[in-house]
Structure formats: structure tokens, C-alpha cells
Amino acid sequence: TKIECGDFAAAYAYFAALEKPDALALHKKAVCCEALGRRDEALAALDRQYEEKKQDCIERIFREAVGLS
């Protein structure tokens, strides 16, 4: 991948362009941001990743509670 090859600028362009990134994409965007010196943007991506994962957990617990899983 671009990240593994050290092409953080190209990887950042890809992840930044995603309309609805999932938690993994947000994490990878944060890695790119950190490598490119975009620390505030990296932290924002990690915050958003946390919120995505938290929402996923809430939805999973709800589905299990109502017997949908």
C-alpha cells in the first residue's frame, strides 16, 4: 500500500477524499497526517475514529439486546 511504501501524501489524498470513511480508514488517515506533520488533523481523525467505533459498539449491543444479530 501507499502507507507501507512511505507515500503518505498519496495515501492521505485517498483517505481525505473518502465521503464516509470507516474507523480503519480514519485510523490510516491519522497515520498519514502524523507523517505529514498535520498533527491537529491526525488528532481530529482519531477522535472521529473513536466516535465511529463507539457508535458501532452501541449498535451491536442494541442488535444483540433485541435479538437481531
Coordinates of N, CA, C and O in Angstrom, one line a residue:
T1 N 0.8 -1.2 0.0 CA 0.0 0.0 0.0 C 0.9 1.2 0.0 O 2.1 1.2 0.2
K2 N 0.2 2.4 -0.2 CA 1.0 3.6 -0.3 C 1.6 3.9 1.1 O 2.7 4.4 1.2
I3 N 0.9 3.6 2.2 CA 1.4 3.9 3.5 C 2.7 3.0 3.7 O 3.7 3.5 4.2
E4 N 2.6 1.7 3.4 CA 3.7 0.8 3.6 C 4.9 1.2 2.8 O 6.1 1.0 3.2
C5 N 4.7 1.8 1.7 CA 5.8 2.3 0.8 C 6.3 3.7 1.2 O 7.2 4.2 0.6
G6 N 5.6 4.3 2.2 CA 6.0 5.6 2.6 C 5.5 6.8 1.8 O 5.9 7.9 2.0
D7 N 4.6 6.5 0.9 CA 4.0 7.6 0.1 C 2.7 8.1 0.9 O 1.6 7.9 0.5
F8 N 3.0 8.8 2.0 CA 1.9 9.3 2.8 C 1.1 10.4 2.1 O -0.1 10.5 2.4
A9 N 1.7 11.1 1.3 CA 0.9 12.2 0.6 C -0.2 11.6 -0.3 O -1.3 12.0 -0.3
A10 N 0.2 10.5 -1.1 CA -0.8 9.9 -1.9 C -1.9 9.2 -1.1 O -3.1 9.2 -1.4
A11 N -1.4 8.5 0.0 CA -2.4 7.8 0.9 C -3.3 8.8 1.5 O -4.5 8.6 1.6
Y12 N -2.8 9.9 2.0 CA -3.6 11.0 2.6 C -4.6 11.5 1.6 O -5.8 11.6 1.9
A13 N -4.2 11.7 0.4 CA -5.2 12.2 -0.7 C -6.3 11.2 -0.8 O -7.5 11.6 -0.9
Y14 N -6.0 9.9 -0.8 CA -7.1 8.9 -0.9 C -8.0 8.9 0.3 O -9.2 9.0 0.1
F15 N -7.5 8.9 1.5 CA -8.3 8.8 2.7 C -9.1 10.1 2.9 O -10.2 10.1 3.4
A16 N -8.4 11.2 2.6 CA -9.1 12.5 2.8 C -10.3 12.7 1.8 O -11.2 13.4 2.1
A17 N -10.3 12.0 0.7 CA -11.3 12.1 -0.3 C -12.5 11.2 0.0 O -13.6 11.4 -0.7
L18 N -12.4 10.3 0.9 CA -13.5 9.4 1.2 C -14.7 10.1 1.8 O -14.5 10.9 2.7
E19 N -15.8 9.9 1.2 CA -17.0 10.5 1.7 C -17.5 10.1 3.1 O -17.8 10.9 3.9
K20 N -17.5 8.7 3.2 CA -17.9 8.2 4.5 C -16.9 7.1 5.0 O -17.1 5.9 4.9
P21 N -15.7 7.6 5.5 CA -14.7 6.7 5.9 C -15.1 5.9 7.1 O -15.8 6.4 8.0
D22 N -14.7 4.6 7.1 CA -15.0 3.8 8.3 C -13.8 4.0 9.3 O -12.9 4.8 9.1
A23 N -13.9 3.3 10.5 CA -12.9 3.5 11.5 C -11.5 3.2 11.1 O -10.6 4.0 11.4
L24 N -11.3 2.2 10.3 CA -10.0 1.8 9.8 C -9.4 2.9 8.9 O -8.3 3.3 9.0
A25 N -10.3 3.4 8.0 CA -9.8 4.5 7.1 C -9.5 5.7 7.8 O -8.5 6.4 7.5
L26 N -10.2 6.0 8.9 CA -9.9 7.2 9.7 C -8.5 7.0 10.4 O -7.8 7.9 10.5
H27 N -8.3 5.8 10.9 CA -7.0 5.5 11.5 C -5.9 5.7 10.5 O -4.8 6.3 10.9
K28 N -6.0 5.2 9.3 CA -5.0 5.3 8.3 C -4.8 6.7 7.9 O -3.7 7.2 7.7
K29 N -5.9 7.5 7.9 CA -5.8 8.9 7.6 C -4.9 9.6 8.7 O -4.1 10.4 8.4
A30 N -5.2 9.2 9.9 CA -4.4 9.8 11.0 C -2.9 9.5 10.9 O -2.1 10.3 11.2
V31 N -2.6 8.3 10.5 CA -1.2 7.9 10.3 C -0.6 8.8 9.3 O 0.5 9.3 9.5
C32 N -1.3 9.0 8.2 CA -0.8 9.8 7.1 C -0.6 11.3 7.6 O 0.5 11.9 7.3
C33 N -1.6 11.8 8.3 CA -1.5 13.1 8.8 C -0.3 13.3 9.7 O 0.4 14.3 9.6
E34 N -0.1 12.4 10.6 CA 1.1 12.5 11.5 C 2.4 12.5 10.7 O 3.3 13.3 11.0
A35 N 2.5 11.6 9.7 CA 3.7 11.5 9.0 C 3.9 12.8 8.2 O 5.1 13.2 7.9
L36 N 2.9 13.5 7.8 CA 3.0 14.7 7.0 C 3.0 16.0 7.9 O 3.0 17.1 7.4
G37 N 3.0 15.8 9.2 CA 3.1 17.0 10.1 C 1.8 17.7 10.3 O 1.8 18.8 10.8
R38 N 0.7 17.0 10.0 CA -0.6 17.5 10.2 C -1.2 17.0 11.5 O -2.2 16.3 11.6
R39 N -0.6 17.4 12.6 CA -0.9 16.8 13.9 C -2.3 17.0 14.3 O -3.0 16.1 14.8
D40 N -2.8 18.3 14.2 CA -4.2 18.6 14.6 C -5.2 17.8 13.8 O -6.2 17.3 14.3
E41 N -4.9 17.6 12.5 CA -5.8 16.8 11.7 C -5.8 15.3 12.0 O -6.8 14.6 12.0
A42 N -4.6 14.9 12.4 CA -4.4 13.5 12.8 C -5.3 13.3 14.1 O -6.0 12.2 14.2
L43 N -5.2 14.2 15.0 CA -6.0 14.0 16.3 C -7.5 14.1 16.0 O -8.2 13.3 16.6
A44 N -7.9 14.9 15.1 CA -9.3 15.0 14.7 C -9.8 13.7 14.1 O -10.9 13.2 14.4
A45 N -8.9 13.1 13.2 CA -9.3 11.8 12.6 C -9.4 10.7 13.7 O -10.3 9.9 13.6
L46 N -8.5 10.7 14.7 CA -8.6 9.7 15.7 C -9.8 10.0 16.6 O -10.4 9.0 17.0
D47 N -10.2 11.2 16.8 CA -11.4 11.5 17.6 C -12.6 11.0 16.8 O -13.5 10.3 17.4
R48 N -12.6 11.2 15.6 CA -13.7 10.7 14.7 C -13.8 9.2 14.7 O -14.8 8.6 14.7
Q49 N -12.6 8.6 14.6 CA -12.5 7.1 14.6 C -13.1 6.6 15.9 O -13.8 5.6 15.9
Y50 N -12.7 7.2 17.0 CA -13.3 6.8 18.3 C -14.8 6.8 18.3 O -15.5 5.9 18.8
E51 N -15.3 7.9 17.8 CA -16.8 8.1 17.8 C -17.4 7.0 16.9 O -18.5 6.5 17.2
E52 N -16.8 6.7 15.8 CA -17.3 5.7 14.8 C -17.3 4.3 15.5 O -18.3 3.6 15.5
K53 N -16.2 4.0 16.2 CA -16.2 2.7 16.9 C -17.2 2.6 18.0 O -17.8 1.6 18.2
K54 N -17.3 3.7 18.8 CA -18.3 3.8 19.9 C -19.7 3.6 19.3 O -20.5 2.8 19.9
Q55 N -20.0 4.2 18.2 CA -21.4 4.1 17.6 C -21.6 2.6 17.2 O -22.6 2.1 17.3
D56 N -20.6 2.0 16.6 CA -20.6 0.6 16.1 C -20.9 -0.3 17.3 O -21.7 -1.2 17.2
C57 N -20.3 -0.1 18.4 CA -20.5 -0.9 19.6 C -21.9 -0.7 20.2 O -22.5 -1.7 20.5
I58 N -22.4 0.5 20.2 CA -23.7 0.8 20.7 C -24.7 0.0 19.8 O -25.6 -0.6 20.3
E59 N -24.5 0.1 18.5 CA -25.5 -0.5 17.6 C -25.4 -2.0 17.7 O -26.5 -2.7 17.7
R60 N -24.2 -2.6 17.9 CA -24.1 -4.0 18.1 C -24.8 -4.5 19.3 O -25.5 -5.5 19.4
I61 N -24.6 -3.8 20.4 CA -25.2 -4.1 21.7 C -26.7 -4.1 21.6 O -27.4 -4.9 22.1
F62 N -27.2 -3.0 20.9 CA -28.7 -2.9 20.7 C -29.2 -4.1 19.9 O -30.2 -4.7 20.3
R63 N -28.5 -4.4 18.8 CA -29.0 -5.6 18.0 C -29.0 -6.9 18.8 O -29.9 -7.6 18.7
E64 N -28.0 -7.0 19.6 CA -27.9 -8.3 20.4 C -29.1 -8.2 21.5 O -29.7 -9.3 21.7
A65 N -29.3 -7.1 22.0 CA -30.4 -7.0 23.1 C -31.8 -7.3 22.5 O -32.6 -7.8 23.2
V66 N -32.0 -6.9 21.3 CA -33.3 -7.1 20.7 C -33.4 -8.3 19.8 O -34.4 -8.6 19.2
G67 N -32.3 -9.1 19.8 CA -32.2 -10.4 19.1 C -32.1 -10.3 17.6 O -32.6 -11.1 16.9
L68 N -31.4 -9.2 17.1 CA -31.3 -9.1 15.7 C -30.0 -9.6 15.1 O -29.7 -9.5 13.9
S69 N -29.1 -10.0 16.0 CA -27.8 -10.4 15.5 C -27.7 -11.9 15.3 O -28.6 -12.7 15.6

